[in-house]
CSV table of C-alpha atoms and ligand atoms in Angstrom, one decimal:
chain,number,residue,atom,x,y,z
X,1,MET,CA,-10.9,-9.8,31.5
X,2,THR,CA,-11.8,-10.6,27.9
X,3,ASP,CA,-9.0,-12.7,26.4
X,4,SER,CA,-10.5,-14.0,23.3
X,5,LEU,CA,-13.0,-12.5,20.8
X,6,THR,CA,-14.4,-14.2,17.7
X,7,ILE,CA,-16.1,-12.0,15.1
X,8,THR,CA,-17.4,-12.4,11.6
X,9,ARG,CA,-14.4,-12.1,9.2
X,10,PRO,CA,-13.8,-8.4,8.6
X,11,ASP,CA,-13.5,-6.5,5.3
X,12,ASP,CA,-11.5,-3.4,4.5
X,13,TRP,CA,-13.6,-0.8,2.8
X,14,HIS,CA,-10.6,1.3,1.6
X,15,LEU,CA,-7.2,-0.2,0.6
X,16,HIS,CA,-4.2,0.5,-1.6
X,17,LEU,CA,-2.6,-2.6,-3.1
X,18,ARG,CA,-0.5,-1.0,-5.8
X,19,ASP,CA,0.7,-3.3,-8.6
X,20,GLY,CA,3.6,-5.6,-9.6
X,21,ASP,CA,6.2,-6.5,-6.9
X,22,MET,CA,4.6,-4.2,-4.3
X,23,LEU,CA,1.2,-5.9,-4.9
X,24,ARG,CA,2.7,-9.3,-4.4
X,25,ALA,CA,4.4,-8.2,-1.2
X,26,VAL,CA,1.4,-6.5,0.5
X,27,LEU,CA,-1.6,-8.5,-0.6
X,28,PRO,CA,-1.0,-11.4,1.8
X,29,GLU,CA,-0.9,-8.9,4.7
X,30,THR,CA,-4.5,-8.0,4.0
X,31,ALA,CA,-5.8,-11.4,2.7
X,32,ARG,CA,-4.6,-13.1,5.9
X,33,HIS,CA,-7.3,-11.3,7.9
X,34,PHE,CA,-9.8,-9.7,5.6
X,35,GLY,CA,-12.4,-11.3,3.3
X,36,ARG,CA,-12.8,-8.4,0.9
X,37,ALA,CA,-11.5,-5.0,0.3
X,38,ILE,CA,-12.4,-1.9,-1.7
X,39,ILE,CA,-9.4,-1.5,-4.0
X,40,MET,CA,-8.2,2.0,-4.6
X,41,PRO,CA,-7.7,2.8,-8.3
X,42,ASN,CA,-4.8,5.4,-7.9
X,43,LEU,CA,-2.3,3.5,-9.9
X,44,VAL,CA,0.0,5.1,-12.5
X,45,PRO,CA,-1.8,5.4,-14.9
X,46,PRO,CA,-5.1,5.3,-12.9
X,47,VAL,CA,-7.7,2.6,-13.3
X,48,VAL,CA,-10.3,4.6,-15.2
X,49,THR,CA,-12.2,2.2,-17.4
X,50,GLY,CA,-14.0,-1.1,-16.9
X,51,ASP,CA,-11.4,-2.8,-19.0
X,52,GLN,CA,-8.6,-1.5,-16.9
X,53,ALA,CA,-10.4,-2.5,-13.7
X,54,ALA,CA,-10.9,-6.0,-15.1
X,55,ALA,CA,-7.2,-6.3,-15.9
X,56,TYR,CA,-6.2,-5.0,-12.5
X,57,ARG,CA,-8.6,-7.5,-10.8
X,58,ASP,CA,-6.9,-10.3,-12.7
X,59,ARG,CA,-3.5,-9.1,-11.6
X,60,ILE,CA,-4.6,-9.0,-8.0
X,61,LEU,CA,-6.1,-12.5,-8.1
X,62,ALA,CA,-2.9,-13.8,-9.8
X,63,ALA,CA,-0.9,-12.3,-7.0
X,64,LEU,CA,-2.9,-14.0,-4.3
X,65,PRO,CA,-0.9,-16.9,-2.7
X,66,GLN,CA,-2.4,-20.3,-3.0
X,67,GLY,CA,-4.7,-21.3,-0.2
X,68,MET,CA,-5.7,-17.7,0.7
X,69,SER,CA,-9.2,-16.5,0.0
X,70,PHE,CA,-9.8,-12.8,-0.7
X,71,ALA,CA,-12.2,-10.9,-3.0
X,72,PRO,CA,-11.0,-7.6,-4.4
X,73,LEU,CA,-13.9,-5.1,-4.8
X,74,MET,CA,-12.9,-2.9,-7.7
X,75,THR,CA,-13.4,0.8,-8.1
X,76,LEU,CA,-13.1,3.2,-11.1
X,77,TYR,CA,-11.1,6.4,-10.9
X,78,LEU,CA,-13.4,9.3,-11.8
X,79,THR,CA,-12.0,11.7,-14.4
X,80,GLU,CA,-13.6,14.5,-16.2
X,81,ASP,CA,-13.7,12.3,-19.3
X,82,THR,CA,-15.3,9.2,-17.6
X,83,ASP,CA,-18.1,7.8,-19.8
X,84,PRO,CA,-21.3,7.2,-17.8
X,85,GLU,CA,-22.1,4.2,-20.1
X,86,ASP,CA,-18.7,2.5,-19.4
X,87,VAL,CA,-19.4,3.0,-15.6
X,88,ALA,CA,-22.9,1.5,-16.0
X,89,ALA,CA,-21.6,-1.5,-17.9
X,90,ALA,CA,-18.9,-2.2,-15.4
X,91,HIS,CA,-21.5,-2.0,-12.6
X,92,ALA,CA,-24.0,-4.2,-14.5
X,93,SER,CA,-21.4,-6.9,-15.1
X,94,GLY,CA,-20.6,-7.0,-11.3
X,95,LEU,CA,-17.1,-5.8,-12.0
X,96,VAL,CA,-17.1,-2.6,-9.9
X,97,THR,CA,-18.4,-1.9,-6.5
X,98,ALA,CA,-17.8,1.9,-6.4
X,99,VAL,CA,-16.4,4.9,-8.2
X,100,LYS,CA,-13.7,7.0,-6.6
X,101,LEU,CA,-13.6,10.7,-6.6
X,102,TYR,CA,-10.2,12.4,-6.1
X,103,PRO,CA,-10.1,16.2,-6.3
X,104,ALA,CA,-7.2,16.8,-8.7
X,105,GLY,CA,-4.0,17.1,-6.8
X,106,ALA,CA,-5.4,16.1,-3.4
X,107,THR,CA,-3.1,13.2,-2.8
X,108,THR,CA,-0.9,10.4,-4.2
X,109,ASN,CA,-1.5,9.9,-8.0
X,110,SER,CA,-4.5,12.2,-8.1
X,111,ALA,CA,-3.4,14.4,-11.0
X,112,SER,CA,-6.1,12.9,-13.2
X,113,GLY,CA,-8.8,13.7,-10.7
X,114,VAL,CA,-11.6,16.2,-10.9
X,115,THR,CA,-11.2,20.0,-11.1
X,116,ASN,CA,-14.5,21.0,-12.5
X,117,PHE,CA,-17.3,19.1,-10.7
X,118,ASP,CA,-19.9,20.1,-13.3
X,119,LYS,CA,-18.0,18.0,-15.8
X,120,VAL,CA,-18.8,14.8,-13.9
X,121,ARG,CA,-22.5,15.5,-13.4
X,122,PRO,CA,-23.6,13.0,-16.0
X,123,VAL,CA,-21.6,10.2,-14.4
X,124,LEU,CA,-22.9,11.1,-10.9
X,125,GLU,CA,-26.5,11.1,-12.2
X,126,LYS,CA,-26.0,7.7,-13.8
X,127,MET,CA,-24.6,6.4,-10.5
X,128,ALA,CA,-27.6,7.7,-8.6
X,129,GLU,CA,-29.9,6.0,-11.1
X,130,ILE,CA,-28.1,2.6,-10.9
X,131,GLY,CA,-27.3,2.7,-7.1
X,132,LEU,CA,-23.5,2.7,-7.5
X,133,PRO,CA,-21.8,4.3,-4.6
X,134,LEU,CA,-19.3,7.2,-4.9
X,135,CYS,CA,-16.2,7.0,-2.6
X,136,THR,CA,-14.8,10.5,-1.9
X,137,HIS,CA,-11.4,11.7,-1.0
X,138,GLY,CA,-12.9,14.7,0.9
X,139,GLU,CA,-10.3,17.4,0.7
X,140,VAL,CA,-10.3,20.7,-1.3
X,141,THR,CA,-7.0,21.5,-3.0
X,142,ASP,CA,-7.4,25.3,-3.1
X,143,PRO,CA,-3.9,26.6,-2.0
X,144,ASP,CA,-5.6,29.3,0.1
X,145,ILE,CA,-7.2,26.6,2.4
X,146,ASP,CA,-5.0,25.5,5.2
X,147,ILE,CA,-4.3,21.8,5.0
X,148,PHE,CA,-5.9,21.1,8.4
X,149,ASP,CA,-9.2,22.7,7.2
X,150,ARG,CA,-9.4,21.0,3.8
X,151,GLU,CA,-11.8,18.3,4.9
X,152,ALA,CA,-14.3,20.6,6.6
X,153,VAL,CA,-14.2,23.0,3.6
X,154,PHE,CA,-14.8,20.1,1.2
X,155,ILE,CA,-18.0,19.1,3.0
X,156,ASP,CA,-19.4,22.7,2.6
X,157,ARG,CA,-18.1,23.6,-0.8
X,158,VAL,CA,-18.1,20.3,-2.7
X,159,LEU,CA,-19.8,17.3,-1.0
X,160,ASP,CA,-23.0,18.9,0.3
X,161,PRO,CA,-23.7,20.7,-3.0
X,162,ILE,CA,-23.1,17.4,-5.0
X,163,ARG,CA,-25.4,15.5,-2.7
X,164,ARG,CA,-28.2,18.2,-2.9
X,165,ALA,CA,-27.9,18.2,-6.7
X,166,THR,CA,-27.9,14.4,-7.0
X,167,PRO,CA,-30.7,13.0,-5.0
X,168,GLY,CA,-30.3,9.2,-4.4
X,169,LEU,CA,-26.5,9.3,-4.9
X,170,ARG,CA,-24.9,7.0,-2.4
X,171,VAL,CA,-21.7,8.4,-0.9
X,172,VAL,CA,-19.0,7.1,1.3
X,173,MET,CA,-16.9,9.8,3.0
X,174,GLU,CA,-13.6,8.0,3.1
X,175,HIS,CA,-11.0,8.1,5.8
X,176,ILE,CA,-12.7,10.9,7.8
X,177,THR,CA,-10.4,12.8,10.1
X,178,THR,CA,-12.6,15.5,11.8
X,179,ALA,CA,-15.5,15.9,14.1
X,180,ASN,CA,-17.0,18.0,11.3
X,181,ALA,CA,-17.2,15.0,9.1
X,182,ALA,CA,-18.6,12.7,11.8
X,183,ASP,CA,-21.2,15.3,12.6
X,184,TYR,CA,-22.2,15.7,9.0
X,185,VAL,CA,-22.7,12.0,8.6
X,186,ARG,CA,-24.9,11.9,11.6
X,187,SER,CA,-26.9,15.0,10.5
X,188,GLN,CA,-27.9,13.4,7.2
X,189,GLY,CA,-30.5,10.8,6.6
X,190,THR,CA,-31.1,7.7,8.7
X,191,VAL,CA,-28.9,5.2,10.5
X,192,ASP,CA,-30.3,2.3,8.5
X,193,GLY,CA,-30.4,2.2,4.7
X,194,GLY,CA,-29.3,5.8,4.2
X,195,ASP,CA,-27.3,7.3,1.3
X,196,LEU,CA,-24.3,8.4,3.4
X,197,GLY,CA,-21.6,6.4,5.2
X,198,ALA,CA,-18.1,7.1,6.3
X,199,THR,CA,-15.0,5.0,6.7
X,200,ILE,CA,-12.4,5.6,9.4
X,201,THR,CA,-8.9,4.3,9.4
X,202,THR,CA,-7.1,2.5,12.2
X,203,HIS,CA,-4.3,5.1,12.4
X,204,HIS,CA,-6.7,8.1,12.7
X,205,LEU,CA,-8.1,6.4,15.8
X,206,ILE,CA,-4.6,6.3,17.3
X,207,ILE,CA,-2.6,9.4,16.3
X,208,ASN,CA,-3.2,13.1,16.3
X,209,ARG,CA,-1.1,15.7,14.6
X,210,ASN,CA,1.3,15.9,17.5
X,211,ALA,CA,2.5,12.4,16.7
X,212,ILE,CA,3.7,13.6,13.3
X,213,LEU,CA,5.4,16.8,14.5
X,214,VAL,CA,6.4,16.8,18.2
X,215,GLY,CA,9.9,15.7,19.1
X,216,GLY,CA,11.1,15.4,15.5
X,217,ILE,CA,9.2,14.9,12.3
X,218,LYS,CA,7.8,11.3,11.9
X,219,PRO,CA,7.3,10.7,8.2
X,220,HIS,CA,5.7,7.3,8.9
X,221,TYR,CA,2.7,9.1,10.5
X,222,TYR,CA,2.2,11.4,7.6
X,223,CYS,CA,-0.8,10.5,5.5
X,224,LEU,CA,-3.7,12.3,3.8
X,225,PRO,CA,-6.0,13.6,5.0
X,226,VAL,CA,-3.4,14.5,7.6
X,227,ALA,CA,-4.2,13.6,11.3
X,228,LYS,CA,-5.9,16.6,13.1
X,229,ARG,CA,-6.1,17.9,16.7
X,230,GLU,CA,-6.7,15.5,19.6
X,231,GLU,CA,-10.4,16.6,19.8
X,232,HIS,CA,-10.9,15.3,16.3
X,233,ARG,CA,-9.2,12.0,17.1
X,234,LEU,CA,-11.6,11.6,20.1
X,235,ALA,CA,-14.6,12.4,17.9
X,236,LEU,CA,-13.5,9.6,15.5
X,237,ARG,CA,-13.0,7.2,18.4
X,238,ALA,CA,-16.5,8.0,19.6
X,239,ALA,CA,-18.0,7.5,16.1
X,240,ALA,CA,-16.2,4.2,15.4
X,241,THR,CA,-16.9,2.6,18.8
X,242,SER,CA,-20.5,3.9,19.0
X,243,GLY,CA,-22.1,1.0,17.1
X,244,ASP,CA,-23.6,3.6,14.6
X,245,LYS,CA,-23.9,1.6,11.4
X,246,ARG,CA,-22.9,4.6,9.2
X,247,PHE,CA,-19.3,4.3,10.4
X,248,PHE,CA,-17.1,1.4,9.2
X,249,LEU,CA,-13.5,0.3,8.7
X,250,GLY,CA,-11.5,1.5,5.8
X,251,THR,CA,-7.8,1.2,6.7
X,252,ASP,CA,-6.4,3.3,3.8
X,253,SER,CA,-3.4,1.1,4.3
X,254,ALA,CA,-1.0,2.7,1.8
X,255,PRO,CA,2.4,1.1,1.3
X,256,HIS,CA,5.3,3.2,0.3
X,257,THR,CA,9.0,2.1,0.6
X,258,ASP,CA,11.0,3.7,3.4
X,259,ALA,CA,13.1,5.4,0.7
X,260,ASN,CA,10.0,7.2,-0.5
X,261,LYS,CA,8.7,8.0,3.0
X,262,LEU,CA,12.0,9.2,4.5
X,263,SER,CA,12.7,11.8,1.9
X,264,ALA,CA,12.8,15.6,1.6
X,265,CYS,CA,9.3,15.2,-0.1
X,266,GLY,CA,8.0,12.1,1.5
X,267,CYS,CA,4.9,10.2,0.3
X,268,ALA,CA,1.7,10.2,2.3
X,269,GLY,CA,0.4,6.9,3.7
X,270,CYS,CA,0.5,4.7,6.7
X,271,PHE,CA,0.8,0.9,6.2
X,272,THR,CA,-1.5,-0.8,8.7
X,273,ALA,CA,-2.6,-3.9,6.9
X,274,THR,CA,-0.4,-6.1,9.0
X,275,ASN,CA,-1.6,-5.0,12.5
X,276,THR,CA,-4.9,-3.3,12.0
X,277,MET,CA,-7.1,-5.9,13.6
X,278,ALA,CA,-4.9,-6.2,16.7
X,279,LEU,CA,-4.8,-2.4,17.0
X,280,LEU,CA,-8.6,-2.1,16.6
X,281,ALA,CA,-9.1,-4.7,19.4
X,282,HIS,CA,-6.8,-2.6,21.6
X,283,VAL,CA,-8.7,0.6,20.7
X,284,PHE,CA,-12.2,-0.8,21.2
X,285,GLU,CA,-11.2,-2.5,24.5
X,286,GLU,CA,-9.7,0.8,25.7
X,287,ASP,CA,-13.0,2.5,25.0
X,288,GLY,CA,-15.0,-0.3,26.7
X,289,ALA,CA,-16.6,-1.1,23.3
X,290,LEU,CA,-15.2,-4.5,22.3
X,291,ASP,CA,-18.8,-5.6,21.6
X,292,HIS,CA,-18.9,-3.0,18.8
X,293,LEU,CA,-15.8,-4.1,17.0
X,294,GLU,CA,-17.6,-6.7,14.9
X,295,GLY,CA,-20.1,-4.1,13.7
X,296,PHE,CA,-17.4,-1.6,12.7
X,297,ALA,CA,-15.1,-4.1,11.0
X,298,SER,CA,-17.4,-6.8,9.7
X,299,LYS,CA,-21.1,-5.8,9.5
X,300,HIS,CA,-21.7,-2.1,8.9
X,301,GLY,CA,-19.7,-2.1,5.6
X,302,PRO,CA,-21.6,-4.9,4.0
X,303,ALA,CA,-24.8,-3.4,5.1
X,304,PHE,CA,-24.0,-0.1,3.4
X,305,TYR,CA,-22.7,-1.7,0.2
X,306,ARG,CA,-25.7,-4.1,0.2
X,307,LEU,CA,-23.4,-7.2,0.2
X,308,PRO,CA,-23.7,-10.3,2.3
X,309,GLU,CA,-21.5,-10.5,5.4
X,310,ASN,CA,-18.6,-13.0,5.3
X,311,LYS,CA,-19.4,-16.5,6.5
X,312,ALA,CA,-16.0,-17.2,8.0
X,313,THR,CA,-14.8,-15.8,11.4
X,314,LEU,CA,-11.7,-14.3,12.8
X,315,THR,CA,-10.5,-14.8,16.4
X,316,LEU,CA,-8.5,-12.3,18.3
X,317,VAL,CA,-6.7,-13.3,21.5
X,318,LYS,CA,-5.2,-11.2,24.2
X,319,SER,CA,-2.0,-12.3,25.9
X,320,ASP,CA,-0.4,-11.0,29.1
X,321,ALA,CA,2.9,-10.1,27.4
X,322,PRO,CA,3.0,-7.6,24.5
X,323,VAL,CA,2.9,-9.3,21.1
X,324,HIS,CA,5.6,-8.9,18.5
X,325,ILE,CA,4.6,-7.1,15.4
X,326,PRO,CA,7.1,-6.9,12.5
X,327,GLN,CA,8.7,-3.5,12.1
X,328,SER,CA,8.6,-3.7,8.4
X,329,ILE,CA,7.8,-6.1,5.6
X,330,ALA,CA,10.3,-6.8,2.8
X,331,THR,CA,9.5,-6.0,-0.8
X,332,PRO,CA,11.8,-6.1,-3.9
X,333,ASP,CA,11.5,-2.3,-4.0
X,334,GLY,CA,12.8,-2.0,-0.4
X,335,PRO,CA,11.2,-2.3,3.1
X,336,VAL,CA,7.8,-0.9,4.0
X,337,THR,CA,7.5,0.1,7.6
X,338,VAL,CA,4.4,-1.2,9.5
X,339,PHE,CA,2.5,1.4,11.4
X,340,ASP,CA,3.8,1.7,15.0
X,341,PRO,CA,1.0,2.7,17.4
X,342,GLY,CA,3.5,3.9,20.0
X,343,PHE,CA,2.2,1.6,22.8
X,344,PRO,CA,2.5,-2.1,23.6
X,345,VAL,CA,-0.2,-4.2,22.0
X,346,HIS,CA,-1.5,-7.4,23.7
X,347,TRP,CA,-4.0,-8.5,21.0
X,348,THR,CA,-3.2,-10.8,18.1
X,349,VAL,CA,-5.1,-12.6,15.4
X,350,ALA,CA,-5.2,-16.3,16.3
B,401,LIG,O1,-2.1,8.8,2.9
B,401,LIG,C1,-2.6,8.6,1.8
B,401,LIG,N1,-2.0,7.7,0.9
B,401,LIG,N2,-3.7,9.1,1.4
B,401,LIG,C2,-4.3,9.0,0.2
B,401,LIG,O2,-5.3,9.5,-0.1
B,401,LIG,C3,-3.5,8.2,-0.8
B,401,LIG,C4,-2.6,7.2,-0.2
B,401,LIG,C5,-1.7,6.6,-1.2
B,401,LIG,O3,-2.1,6.2,-2.3
B,401,LIG,O4,-0.5,6.5,-0.8
B,402,LIG,ZN1,-6.5,6.0,0.3
């Protein structure tokens, strides 16, 4: 039995840190285990310009407790008014690592996102020219499209046309939830040095849509893109644990207070920063793939983003007895519930 595993310190290639009191409460949960994270820009108002990203980065670094080391990798929120030159300058100065595409209305704070994709063509062309990756929230928002089909339809109607029209554009399909998305990634380009990668969350490896809806509605399992059928969860498990470099960890850890989750119109998001690494060890061990955990969490992401791997390490240990994971973390705005996998977990970060 493997009871200890040391890996290169992981990174989180998709994270929501929010701002203010919430930022101060959740940042240590990530910084404890992760060297870097791609920081989502869906604040209110969103982080659209280089100046806004610089100010947000300063607030994150100011919120980092003494003695913790963590590097926020900033993103810009793509709008129809985004200036390609502002994006290029933010990239050239080393400030931003990616630009985030939200279709307008797709998820939390996405009202300023894109409706007419032709309007962002100049930005996408500039990004292809300078090698700046586009992170996509891959769901269409057309009310006629069933919510469980929105990711697959996005690939056909939006993503594939954008990629064909913009050769060289580097794209990360974020938080993929379907076999369709995993298949699309594998069908395009090469394993090494290609233009297309995908992040997978911890929770989408663990829950399917039954977890949300069977035996009473479970708002803490509601996130976007919403979890799909079991066959899709299994396809995600296969992709994540395969060792294929195009798939890497992006937790999409998204804190909302219990008051905002447990409501008649509850917010989307699972908060997994606290227990992600322990849960991943469980998942990879269950699939006989512990030797691929380091690639998924610590190596494939830096390779895609053309960044060095972290120098530090992280050790996971397995105990006979289940480990205690806090049910929630306290914030001045109210408690934030930590994702409950629904099974006992024996792994913990040493
Ligand atoms: O579940 C989600 N929560 N999905 C998103 O795309 C946004 C996120 C959030 O900001 O809460
Ligand atoms: Zn997200």
